[in-house]
Coordinates of C-alpha atoms in Angstrom, one line a residue:
M157 CA 0.1 0.0 0.4
T158 CA 1.3 3.5 -0.9
F159 CA -0.5 5.8 1.4
E160 CA -1.9 5.0 5.4
I161 CA -3.2 8.3 6.8
E162 CA -3.8 7.8 10.0
N163 CA -5.7 9.8 13.2
V164 CA -4.9 13.2 10.9
S165 CA -5.8 16.3 12.6
K166 CA -4.4 19.9 11.5
T167 CA -5.9 23.0 13.3
F168 CA -4.3 26.5 12.4
V169 CA -4.5 29.5 14.2
S170 CA -6.3 32.5 12.4
N171 CA -4.1 35.8 11.4
D172 CA -7.0 38.2 11.9
D173 CA -8.2 37.1 15.7
G174 CA -5.9 34.2 16.7
E175 CA -8.6 31.7 17.0
E176 CA -8.3 28.4 16.4
V177 CA -9.3 27.0 13.0
H178 CA -9.9 23.8 12.9
A179 CA -9.1 22.0 9.3
L180 CA -9.4 18.3 9.8
K181 CA -10.3 15.6 12.4
D182 CA -9.7 12.1 12.5
I183 CA -8.8 11.1 9.4
N184 CA -8.1 7.6 8.3
L185 CA -7.2 6.2 5.0
T186 CA -5.7 3.7 2.9
I187 CA -4.8 4.6 -0.5
E188 CA -3.4 1.2 -2.0
T189 CA -0.4 1.7 -5.2
G190 CA -1.9 2.3 -8.8
K191 CA -5.1 3.8 -7.2
F192 CA -6.8 7.1 -8.7
V193 CA -8.8 8.5 -5.5
S194 CA -10.4 12.2 -5.6
L195 CA -11.4 14.1 -2.7
V196 CA -14.1 16.1 -2.8
G197 CA -16.5 17.8 -0.4
P198 CA -17.9 21.4 0.8
S199 CA -15.7 24.3 0.0
G200 CA -14.0 24.9 3.0
C201 CA -13.9 21.2 4.3
G202 CA -10.0 20.8 4.2
K203 CA -9.4 18.9 0.9
T204 CA -6.5 20.6 0.2
T205 CA -4.9 20.9 3.5
L206 CA -5.5 16.8 3.2
L207 CA -3.2 16.8 -0.2
R208 CA -0.8 19.0 1.6
I209 CA -0.1 17.2 4.3
I210 CA -0.2 14.2 2.4
E211 CA 2.4 15.9 0.1
G212 CA 4.7 16.8 3.2
F213 CA 4.2 20.6 2.6
E214 CA 2.4 20.7 6.4
N215 CA 2.8 18.7 8.9
P216 CA -0.5 17.4 11.0
T217 CA -1.5 18.8 14.2
E218 CA -2.1 15.1 15.4
G219 CA -1.5 12.1 13.8
T220 CA 0.7 10.5 10.6
V221 CA 0.9 10.1 7.1
K222 CA 3.3 7.3 6.0
D223 CA 4.6 6.4 1.9
N224 CA 5.4 2.8 1.7
G225 CA 6.0 2.6 5.3
E226 CA 7.9 5.7 5.9
I227 CA 6.5 9.1 7.5
V228 CA 6.0 12.2 5.7
T229 CA 7.9 15.1 7.2
E230 CA 8.5 17.3 4.0
P231 CA 8.0 17.0 0.1
S232 CA 9.9 14.6 -1.6
N233 CA 10.5 13.5 -5.6
E234 CA 8.7 10.5 -5.0
R235 CA 5.6 12.5 -4.6
G236 CA 4.4 15.0 -7.8
F237 CA 2.7 18.1 -7.2
I238 CA 0.3 19.7 -9.6
F239 CA -1.1 23.1 -8.1
Q240 CA -4.2 25.0 -9.0
N241 CA -2.3 27.6 -10.7
Y242 CA 0.4 27.1 -12.8
S243 CA 3.2 27.9 -11.4
L244 CA 6.2 28.0 -14.8
Y245 CA 9.9 29.2 -14.6
P246 CA 9.3 32.4 -16.8
W247 CA 13.1 32.2 -18.1
L248 CA 12.6 29.0 -20.1
N249 CA 10.7 28.1 -23.1
V250 CA 7.8 25.3 -22.8
I251 CA 9.7 22.1 -23.4
D252 CA 12.8 23.1 -21.0
N253 CA 10.0 24.0 -18.5
V254 CA 8.6 20.2 -19.5
I255 CA 12.1 18.9 -19.0
F256 CA 13.2 20.8 -15.9
G257 CA 12.5 18.0 -13.7
L258 CA 14.4 15.2 -15.9
G259 CA 17.6 17.0 -16.1
I260 CA 17.9 17.5 -12.8
N261 CA 17.5 13.9 -11.9
G262 CA 20.2 13.4 -15.0
K263 CA 18.1 12.3 -18.0
P264 CA 19.8 12.9 -21.6
E265 CA 18.8 15.9 -23.0
K266 CA 17.9 14.3 -26.4
E267 CA 15.7 11.1 -24.9
S268 CA 14.0 14.0 -22.7
K269 CA 12.8 16.2 -25.5
K270 CA 11.7 13.6 -27.5
R271 CA 9.5 12.4 -24.5
A272 CA 8.6 16.0 -24.0
M273 CA 7.3 16.7 -27.6
E274 CA 5.0 13.5 -28.0
Y275 CA 3.2 14.6 -24.5
L276 CA 2.9 18.4 -25.9
K277 CA 1.5 16.8 -28.7
T278 CA -1.5 14.8 -26.9
V279 CA -2.6 18.3 -25.8
G280 CA -2.3 20.4 -28.8
L281 CA 1.3 22.6 -27.7
E282 CA 3.7 21.0 -29.9
D283 CA 3.6 24.0 -32.1
F284 CA 4.4 26.1 -28.9
A285 CA 7.2 24.3 -27.8
K286 CA 10.1 27.3 -28.0
R287 CA 7.5 29.6 -26.7
Y288 CA 8.0 31.3 -23.0
P289 CA 5.2 31.0 -20.6
H290 CA 3.9 35.0 -21.2
E291 CA 3.7 34.4 -24.4
L292 CA 0.8 31.5 -23.5
S293 CA -3.0 32.0 -22.6
G294 CA -3.6 30.3 -19.1
G295 CA -5.1 27.6 -20.0
M296 CA -2.2 26.8 -21.9
K297 CA -0.2 27.2 -19.3
Q298 CA -1.9 25.0 -17.0
R299 CA -1.2 22.5 -19.8
V300 CA 2.1 22.6 -19.5
A301 CA 2.6 22.7 -15.8
I302 CA 0.5 19.7 -15.9
I303 CA 2.5 17.6 -18.2
R304 CA 5.6 18.9 -16.3
S305 CA 4.8 16.8 -13.5
L306 CA 3.3 13.7 -16.0
I307 CA 6.7 13.5 -17.8
N308 CA 8.5 12.6 -14.4
D309 CA 9.2 9.5 -12.4
S310 CA 7.3 10.2 -9.7
K311 CA 5.6 6.9 -8.2
S312 CA 2.6 9.0 -6.9
L313 CA 1.0 12.5 -7.9
L314 CA -1.0 14.7 -5.6
M315 CA -3.3 17.5 -8.2
D316 CA -5.1 20.3 -6.9
E317 CA -7.9 21.2 -9.3
S318 CA -5.5 21.3 -11.4
F319 CA -8.1 20.6 -14.4
S320 CA -10.5 24.1 -12.9
A321 CA -9.0 27.0 -15.8
L322 CA -9.3 24.7 -18.4
D323 CA -12.0 25.1 -21.2
V324 CA -13.7 21.8 -21.3
Q325 CA -11.9 20.4 -24.3
S326 CA -8.8 20.2 -22.7
R327 CA -9.9 19.4 -19.6
H328 CA -11.2 16.5 -21.2
K329 CA -8.1 15.3 -23.1
L330 CA -5.9 16.3 -20.0
Q331 CA -8.5 13.5 -18.0
K332 CA -7.8 10.7 -20.0
L333 CA -4.0 11.8 -20.4
V334 CA -4.0 11.4 -16.6
H335 CA -5.8 8.2 -16.6
K336 CA -3.9 6.9 -18.9
I337 CA -0.4 7.4 -17.5
C338 CA -1.5 6.2 -13.9
K339 CA -2.5 3.0 -15.4
E340 CA 0.1 2.4 -17.4
Q341 CA 2.9 3.6 -15.0
N342 CA 1.0 2.4 -12.0
K343 CA 0.8 5.8 -10.4
T344 CA -1.5 6.2 -7.4
I345 CA -3.0 9.7 -7.9
I346 CA -4.9 11.5 -4.9
F347 CA -6.9 14.2 -7.1
V348 CA -8.8 17.2 -5.4
T349 CA -11.8 18.4 -7.2
H350 CA -15.0 20.5 -7.2
D351 CA -16.1 19.1 -10.3
I352 CA -18.1 15.6 -9.3
D353 CA -18.4 14.2 -12.9
E354 CA -14.8 14.7 -13.2
A355 CA -14.1 12.8 -10.4
V356 CA -16.3 10.3 -11.2
F357 CA -15.1 9.9 -14.7
L358 CA -11.2 9.3 -13.4
S359 CA -11.6 8.0 -10.0
D360 CA -11.2 4.9 -8.3
E361 CA -12.6 5.7 -5.4
I362 CA -14.2 9.1 -4.1
I363 CA -13.6 10.4 -0.6
L364 CA -16.0 12.5 0.5
L365 CA -14.8 15.2 3.6
S366 CA -17.8 16.6 5.8
R367 CA -17.9 20.2 6.6
R368 CA -15.2 22.1 8.7
P369 CA -13.8 19.9 10.4
G370 CA -13.3 17.4 7.8
R371 CA -13.5 14.4 8.4
I372 CA -14.2 11.0 6.3
K373 CA -18.0 11.0 5.8
E374 CA -18.3 8.5 3.1
I375 CA -16.4 6.5 0.1
F376 CA -17.9 5.8 -3.0
E377 CA -16.6 3.2 -4.5
V378 CA -16.5 3.5 -8.5
K379 CA -16.6 0.0 -10.1
M380 CA -17.1 0.8 -14.3
E381 CA -14.7 0.3 -16.6
H382 CA -12.7 2.0 -18.2
P383 CA -13.1 4.0 -21.0
R384 CA -16.2 5.7 -19.1
N385 CA -19.4 7.2 -20.6
R386 CA -20.3 10.5 -19.2
E387 CA -24.5 9.3 -20.6
D388 CA -24.3 6.2 -19.0
K389 CA -27.2 5.5 -16.5
K390 CA -24.9 4.4 -13.3
F391 CA -22.4 7.1 -14.5
E392 CA -25.1 9.6 -14.4
E393 CA -26.8 8.2 -11.2
L394 CA -23.5 8.4 -9.2
V395 CA -22.7 12.1 -10.1
S396 CA -26.3 12.8 -8.8
E397 CA -26.0 11.1 -5.2
I398 CA -22.4 12.5 -4.3
I399 CA -24.0 15.8 -5.3
Q400 CA -26.4 15.4 -3.6
A401 CA -25.0 14.1 -0.3
I402 CA -22.6 17.3 -0.6
D403 CA -25.3 19.7 -0.6
E404 CA -27.2 17.8 2.3
L405 CA -23.9 18.1 3.9
E406 CA -23.5 22.2 2.9
D407 CA -27.5 22.6 4.1
N408 CA -27.1 21.4 7.4

């Protein structure tokens, strides 16, 4: 198993008035190698906080996160992280941004660029390989940032609303690409999203968190085969069930 999340709670101290904010409470979860798991729930329920704790950007107030038996205390190259907002190096062109991590890890430049071009072609950016970030639209920048993380050989990939800035066509293309890579390379993916359709399309499991402090309210297993059809009755029923569960949490 890849991740063991044991009794994790997180409390912040507000900068405004010094009051404690309880973000997460008693999270216990096992995420097995090669699984695609989405975190969903009402706004402010702690989805991103939990993701950042799993990555090692933040430490829990209580409890532990283990990655293959090792307690997580800081970020690691074994865990790729894709932020909600693109984070490209402005002094590097597109292809050099994509292969930046490969260069750090000692991969040959020629081989890395060939591989990068294949990925860029998949998302329609092969003609922009020599452009710089300031020459790209917001959606294009995010596609580059996603490709940069996908191309590295991390064992797991943590994604925070990574498709939210994209148009529908680009989002659907990248959803298929991320799922394909996940299965081919046996990557574990933990994915934060507000888009329930997206979660059902991609996930093996969907973790529903309650309102703050976030607790695990329910775990939905998605047993539909891939590729999934958004117009399938079972697909639509599961999307509706999860949306209704979130609406009930927000109303209470």
